[in-house]
mmCIF file of C-alpha atoms in Angstrom:
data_model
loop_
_atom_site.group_PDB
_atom_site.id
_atom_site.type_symbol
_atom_site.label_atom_id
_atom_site.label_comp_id
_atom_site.label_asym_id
_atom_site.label_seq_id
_atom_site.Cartn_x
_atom_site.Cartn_y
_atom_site.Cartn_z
ATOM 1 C CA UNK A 1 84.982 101.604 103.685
ATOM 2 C CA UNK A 2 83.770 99.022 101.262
ATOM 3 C CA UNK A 3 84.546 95.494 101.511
ATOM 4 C CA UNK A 4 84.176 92.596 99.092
ATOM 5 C CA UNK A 5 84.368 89.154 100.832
ATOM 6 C CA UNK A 6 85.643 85.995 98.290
ATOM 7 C CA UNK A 7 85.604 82.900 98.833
ATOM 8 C CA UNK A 8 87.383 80.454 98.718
ATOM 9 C CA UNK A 9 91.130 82.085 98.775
ATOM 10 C CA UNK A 10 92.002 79.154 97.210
ATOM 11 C CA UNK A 11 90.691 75.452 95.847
ATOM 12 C CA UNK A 12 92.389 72.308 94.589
ATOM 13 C CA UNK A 13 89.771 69.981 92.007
ATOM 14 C CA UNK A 14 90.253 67.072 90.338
ATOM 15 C CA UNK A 15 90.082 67.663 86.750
ATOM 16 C CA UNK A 16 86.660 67.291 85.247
ATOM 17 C CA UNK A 17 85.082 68.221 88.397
ATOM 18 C CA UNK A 18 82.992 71.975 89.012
ATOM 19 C CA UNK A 19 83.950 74.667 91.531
ATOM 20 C CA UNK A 20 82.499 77.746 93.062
ATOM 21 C CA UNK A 21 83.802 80.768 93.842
ATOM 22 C CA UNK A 22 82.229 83.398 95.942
ATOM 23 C CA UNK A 23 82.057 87.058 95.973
ATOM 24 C CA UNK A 24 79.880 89.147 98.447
ATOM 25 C CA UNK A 25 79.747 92.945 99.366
ATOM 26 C CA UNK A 26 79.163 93.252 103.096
ATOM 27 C CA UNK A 27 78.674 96.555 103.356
ATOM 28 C CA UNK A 28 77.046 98.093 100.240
ATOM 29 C CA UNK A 29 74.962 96.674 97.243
ATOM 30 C CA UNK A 30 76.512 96.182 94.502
ATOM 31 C CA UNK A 31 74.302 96.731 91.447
ATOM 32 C CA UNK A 32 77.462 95.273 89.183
ATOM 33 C CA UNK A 33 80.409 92.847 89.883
ATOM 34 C CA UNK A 34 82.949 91.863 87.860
ATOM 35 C CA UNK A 35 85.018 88.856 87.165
ATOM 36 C CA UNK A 36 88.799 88.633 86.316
ATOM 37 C CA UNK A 37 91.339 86.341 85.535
ATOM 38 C CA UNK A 38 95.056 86.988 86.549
ATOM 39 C CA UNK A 39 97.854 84.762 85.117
ATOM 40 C CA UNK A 40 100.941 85.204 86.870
ATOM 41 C CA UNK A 41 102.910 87.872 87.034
ATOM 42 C CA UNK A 42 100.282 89.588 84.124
ATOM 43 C CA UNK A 43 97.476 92.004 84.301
ATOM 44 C CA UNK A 44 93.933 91.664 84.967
ATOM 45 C CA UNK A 45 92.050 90.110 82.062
ATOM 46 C CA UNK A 46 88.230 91.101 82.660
ATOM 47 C CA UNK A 47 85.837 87.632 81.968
ATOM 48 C CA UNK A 48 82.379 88.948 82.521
ATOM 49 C CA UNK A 49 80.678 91.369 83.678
ATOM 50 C CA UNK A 50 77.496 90.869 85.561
ATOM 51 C CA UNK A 51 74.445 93.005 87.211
ATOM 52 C CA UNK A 52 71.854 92.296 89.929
ATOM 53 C CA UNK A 53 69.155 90.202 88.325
ATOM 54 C CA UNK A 54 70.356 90.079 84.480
ATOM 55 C CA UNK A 55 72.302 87.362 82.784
ATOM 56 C CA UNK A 56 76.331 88.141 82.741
ATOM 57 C CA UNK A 57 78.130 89.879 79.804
ATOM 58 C CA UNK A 58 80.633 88.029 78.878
ATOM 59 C CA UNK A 59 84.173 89.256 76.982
ATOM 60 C CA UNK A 60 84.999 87.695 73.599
ATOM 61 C CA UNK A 61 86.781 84.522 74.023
ATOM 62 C CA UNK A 62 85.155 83.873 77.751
ATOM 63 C CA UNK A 63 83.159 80.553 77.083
ATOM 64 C CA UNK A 64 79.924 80.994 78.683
ATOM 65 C CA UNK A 65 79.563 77.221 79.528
ATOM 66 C CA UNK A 66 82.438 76.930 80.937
ATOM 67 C CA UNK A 67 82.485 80.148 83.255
ATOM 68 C CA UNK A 68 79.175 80.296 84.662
ATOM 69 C CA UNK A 69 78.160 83.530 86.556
ATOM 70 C CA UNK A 70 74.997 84.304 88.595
ATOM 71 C CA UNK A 71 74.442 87.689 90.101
ATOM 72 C CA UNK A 72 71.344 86.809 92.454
ATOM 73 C CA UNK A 73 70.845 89.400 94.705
ATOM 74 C CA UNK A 74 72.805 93.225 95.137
ATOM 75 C CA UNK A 75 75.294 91.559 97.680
ATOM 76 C CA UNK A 76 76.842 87.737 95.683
ATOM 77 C CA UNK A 77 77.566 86.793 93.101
ATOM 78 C CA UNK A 78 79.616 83.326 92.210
ATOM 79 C CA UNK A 79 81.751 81.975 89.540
ATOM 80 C CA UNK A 80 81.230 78.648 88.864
ATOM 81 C CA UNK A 81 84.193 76.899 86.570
ATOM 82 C CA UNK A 82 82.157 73.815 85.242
ATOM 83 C CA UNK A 83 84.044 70.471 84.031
ATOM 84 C CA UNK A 84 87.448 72.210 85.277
ATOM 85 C CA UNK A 85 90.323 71.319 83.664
ATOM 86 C CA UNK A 86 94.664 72.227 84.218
ATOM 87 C CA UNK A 87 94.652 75.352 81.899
ATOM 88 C CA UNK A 88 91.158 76.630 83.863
ATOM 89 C CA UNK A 89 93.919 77.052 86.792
ATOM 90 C CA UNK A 90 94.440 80.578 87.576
ATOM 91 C CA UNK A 91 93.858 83.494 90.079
ATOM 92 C CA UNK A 92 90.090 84.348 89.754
ATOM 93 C CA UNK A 93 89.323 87.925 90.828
ATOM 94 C CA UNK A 94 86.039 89.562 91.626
ATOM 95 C CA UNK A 95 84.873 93.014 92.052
ATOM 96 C CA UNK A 96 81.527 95.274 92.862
ATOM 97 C CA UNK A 97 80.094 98.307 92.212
ATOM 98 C CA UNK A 98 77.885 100.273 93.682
ATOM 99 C CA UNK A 99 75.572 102.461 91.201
ATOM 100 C CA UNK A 100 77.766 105.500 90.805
ATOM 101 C CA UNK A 101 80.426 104.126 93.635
ATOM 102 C CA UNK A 102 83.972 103.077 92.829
ATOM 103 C CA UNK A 103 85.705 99.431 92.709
ATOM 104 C CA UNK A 104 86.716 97.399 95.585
ATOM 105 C CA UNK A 105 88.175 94.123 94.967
ATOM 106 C CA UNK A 106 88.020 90.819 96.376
ATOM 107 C CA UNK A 107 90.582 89.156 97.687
ATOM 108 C CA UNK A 108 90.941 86.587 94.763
ATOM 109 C CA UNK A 109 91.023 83.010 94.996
ATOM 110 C CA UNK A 110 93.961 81.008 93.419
ATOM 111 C CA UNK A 111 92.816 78.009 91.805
ATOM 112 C CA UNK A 112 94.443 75.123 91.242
ATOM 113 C CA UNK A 113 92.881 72.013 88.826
ATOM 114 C CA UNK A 114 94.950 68.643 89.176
ATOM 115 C CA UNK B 1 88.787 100.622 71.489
ATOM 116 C CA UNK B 2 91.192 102.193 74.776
ATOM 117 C CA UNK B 3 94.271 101.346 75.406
ATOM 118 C CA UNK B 4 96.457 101.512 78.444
ATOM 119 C CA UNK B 5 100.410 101.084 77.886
ATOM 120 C CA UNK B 6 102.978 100.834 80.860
ATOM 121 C CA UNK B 7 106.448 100.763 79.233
ATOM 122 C CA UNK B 8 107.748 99.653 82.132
ATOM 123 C CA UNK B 9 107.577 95.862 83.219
ATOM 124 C CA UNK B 10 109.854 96.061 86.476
ATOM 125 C CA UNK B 11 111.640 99.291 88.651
ATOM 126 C CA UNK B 12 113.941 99.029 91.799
ATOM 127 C CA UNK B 13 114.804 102.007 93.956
ATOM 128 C CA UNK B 14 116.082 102.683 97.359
ATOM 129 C CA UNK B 15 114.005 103.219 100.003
ATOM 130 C CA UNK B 16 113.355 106.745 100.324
ATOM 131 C CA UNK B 17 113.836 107.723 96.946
ATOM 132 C CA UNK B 18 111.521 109.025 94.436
ATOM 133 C CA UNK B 19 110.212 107.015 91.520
ATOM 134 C CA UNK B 20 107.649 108.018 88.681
ATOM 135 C CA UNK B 21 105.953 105.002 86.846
ATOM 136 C CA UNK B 22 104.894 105.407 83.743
ATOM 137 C CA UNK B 23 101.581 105.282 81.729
ATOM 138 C CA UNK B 24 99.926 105.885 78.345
ATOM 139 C CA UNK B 25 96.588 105.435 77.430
ATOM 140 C CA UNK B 26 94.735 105.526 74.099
ATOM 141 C CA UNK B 27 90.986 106.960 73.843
ATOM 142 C CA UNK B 28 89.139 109.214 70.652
ATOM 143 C CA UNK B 29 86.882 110.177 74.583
ATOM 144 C CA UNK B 30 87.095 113.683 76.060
ATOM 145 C CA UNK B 31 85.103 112.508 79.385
ATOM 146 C CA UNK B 32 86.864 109.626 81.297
ATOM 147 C CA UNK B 33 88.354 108.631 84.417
ATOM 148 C CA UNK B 34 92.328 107.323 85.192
ATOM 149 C CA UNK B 35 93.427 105.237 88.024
ATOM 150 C CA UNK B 36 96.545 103.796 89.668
ATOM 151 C CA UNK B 37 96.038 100.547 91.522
ATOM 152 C CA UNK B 38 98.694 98.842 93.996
ATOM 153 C CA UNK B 39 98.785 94.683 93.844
ATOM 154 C CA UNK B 40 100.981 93.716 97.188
ATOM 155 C CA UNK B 41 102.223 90.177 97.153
ATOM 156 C CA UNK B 42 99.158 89.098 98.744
ATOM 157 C CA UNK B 43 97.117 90.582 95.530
ATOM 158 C CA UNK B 44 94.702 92.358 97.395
ATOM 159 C CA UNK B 45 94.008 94.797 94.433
ATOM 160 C CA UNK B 46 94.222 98.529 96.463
ATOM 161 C CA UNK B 47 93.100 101.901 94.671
ATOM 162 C CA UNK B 48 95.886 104.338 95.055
ATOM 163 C CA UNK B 49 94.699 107.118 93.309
ATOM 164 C CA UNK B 50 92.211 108.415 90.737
ATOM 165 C CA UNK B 51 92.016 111.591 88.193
ATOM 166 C CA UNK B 52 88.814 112.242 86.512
ATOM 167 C CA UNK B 53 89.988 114.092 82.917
ATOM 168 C CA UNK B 54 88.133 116.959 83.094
ATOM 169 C CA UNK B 55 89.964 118.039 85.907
ATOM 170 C CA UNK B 56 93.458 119.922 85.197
ATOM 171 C CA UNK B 57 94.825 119.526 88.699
ATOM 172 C CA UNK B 58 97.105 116.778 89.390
ATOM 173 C CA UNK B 59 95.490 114.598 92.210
ATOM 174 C CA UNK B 60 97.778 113.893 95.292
ATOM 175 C CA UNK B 61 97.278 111.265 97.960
ATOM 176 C CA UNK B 62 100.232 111.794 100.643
ATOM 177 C CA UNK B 63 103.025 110.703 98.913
ATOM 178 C CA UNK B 64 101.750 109.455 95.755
ATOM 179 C CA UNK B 65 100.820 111.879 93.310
ATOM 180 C CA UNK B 66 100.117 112.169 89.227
ATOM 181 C CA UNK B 67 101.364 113.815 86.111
ATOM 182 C CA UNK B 68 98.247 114.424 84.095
ATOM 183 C CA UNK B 69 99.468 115.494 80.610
ATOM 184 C CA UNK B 70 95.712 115.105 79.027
ATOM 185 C CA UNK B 71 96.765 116.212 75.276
ATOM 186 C CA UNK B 72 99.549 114.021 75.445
ATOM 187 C CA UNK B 73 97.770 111.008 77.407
ATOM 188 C CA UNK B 74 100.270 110.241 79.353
ATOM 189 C CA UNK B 75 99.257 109.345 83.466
ATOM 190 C CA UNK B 76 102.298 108.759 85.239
ATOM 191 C CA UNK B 77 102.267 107.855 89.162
ATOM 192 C CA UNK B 78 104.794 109.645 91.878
ATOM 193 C CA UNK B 79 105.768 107.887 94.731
ATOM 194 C CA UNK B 80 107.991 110.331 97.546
ATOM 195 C CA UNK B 81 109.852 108.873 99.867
ATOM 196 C CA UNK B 82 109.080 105.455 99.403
ATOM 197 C CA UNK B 83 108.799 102.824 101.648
ATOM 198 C CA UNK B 84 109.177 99.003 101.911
ATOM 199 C CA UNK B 85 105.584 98.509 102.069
ATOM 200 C CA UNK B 86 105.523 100.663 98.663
ATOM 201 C CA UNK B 87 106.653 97.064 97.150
ATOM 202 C CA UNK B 88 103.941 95.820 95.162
ATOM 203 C CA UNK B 89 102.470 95.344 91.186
ATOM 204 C CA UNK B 90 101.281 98.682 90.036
ATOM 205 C CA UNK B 91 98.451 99.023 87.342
ATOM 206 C CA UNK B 92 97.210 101.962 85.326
ATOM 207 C CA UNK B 93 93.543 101.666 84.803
ATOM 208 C CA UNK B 94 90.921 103.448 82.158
ATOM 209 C CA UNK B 95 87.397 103.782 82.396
ATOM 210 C CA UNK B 96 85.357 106.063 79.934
ATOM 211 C CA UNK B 97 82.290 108.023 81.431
ATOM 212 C CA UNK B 98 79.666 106.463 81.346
ATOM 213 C CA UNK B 99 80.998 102.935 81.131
ATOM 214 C CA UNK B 100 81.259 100.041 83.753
ATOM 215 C CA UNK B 101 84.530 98.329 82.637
ATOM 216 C CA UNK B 102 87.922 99.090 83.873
ATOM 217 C CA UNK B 103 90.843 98.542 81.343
ATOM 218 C CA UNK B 104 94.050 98.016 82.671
ATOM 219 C CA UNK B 105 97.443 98.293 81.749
ATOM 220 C CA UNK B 106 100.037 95.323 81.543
ATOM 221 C CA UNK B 107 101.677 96.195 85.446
ATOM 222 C CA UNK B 108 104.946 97.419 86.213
ATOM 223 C CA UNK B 109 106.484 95.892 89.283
ATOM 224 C CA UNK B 110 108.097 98.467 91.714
ATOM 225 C CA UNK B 111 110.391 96.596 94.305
ATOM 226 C CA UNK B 112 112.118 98.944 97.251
ATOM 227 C CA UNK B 113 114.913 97.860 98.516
ATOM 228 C CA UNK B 114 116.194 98.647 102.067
#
């Protein structure tokens, strides 16, 4: 079936400092991925969403600057938080698509800013 | 704008036992698709089961099953027998045809107990 590699499971940053987070499909191409954020014990809250060579859609109240997404190619697409700061931590979640395919989720990747 | 509602933030049964979670949804579209996702304690996001609207059977997965009520738009999950592993957040999901973005209810958590 599909899989949807992310990296890292989880980060600690100092405060002020950037951080990546991965998201591949190994096994199909995945024309759009998706970003989420997951407070505890809430639902998903979708960030952006984000196809193969186009710049990212992002939800109201998602600052762009802050949350910077590149979908490069049909298999990654990364998250970068920029200038990351103790309310930026959270579970970040990632998903792809494949044109006319269903959803398979990442793993997620908790992340902690300190 | 949809909607997804689950009126039900937390459920415990016995293992074995039957539970039915609940869901409402909120949509002015006649073409759309419902889902019920499972989020174990790792939070591995895991589709359990989908139900495209135009369809008037229920869809069944082993034990897991829906109650499609379209007019009333109400999407409620059965779980028979259920098992420790059944022990997880559970999330109604909406996506209109057409559309790339998943809308998700708040979560109920389902705990079995031994």
């Amino acid at each position: 079936g599909a899989v949807v590699s992310q990296h890292p499971s989880w980060v600690i940053c100092k405060s002020g400092t950037s951080v990546k987070i991965e998201c591949r499909s190994l096994d199909f191409q995945a024309t759009t991925m998706f970003w989420y954020r997951q407070f505890p014990k809430q639902s998903l809250m979708l960030m952006a969403t984000s196809n193969e060579g186009s710049k990212a859609t992002y939800e109201q109240g998602v600052e762009k600057d802050k949350f910077l997404i590149n979908h490069a190619s049909l298999t990654l697409s990364t998250l970068t938080v920029t200038s990351a700061h103790p309310e930026d931590s959270s579970f970040y979640i990632c998903s792809a698509r494949a044109e006319g395919g269903g959803y398979t989720f990442g793993s997620g990747t908790r992340l902690t800013v300190v | 704008a949809q909607t997804v509602t689950q009126s039900q933030p937390e459920m415990s049964v016995q293992e074995a036992e039957t539970v039915t979670l609940s869901c409402t949804y909120d949509t002015s579209e006649s073409n759309y698709y419902l889902f019920w996702y499972k989020q174990p304690p790792s939070r591995q996001m895991i589709l359990v089961i989908r139900q495209e609207a135009y369809k008037q059977q229920n869809a069944t997965e082993n034990r897991f099953s829906v109650n499609f009520q379209k007019a009333a738009k109400s999407f409620s999950l059965k779980i028979s027998d259920s098992q420790l592993g059944d022990t997880a957040m559970y999330f109604c999901a909406f996506m209109k045809q057409g559309a790339q973005k998943l809308v998700f209810g708040q979560g109920t958590r389902l705990t079995i107990n031994p």
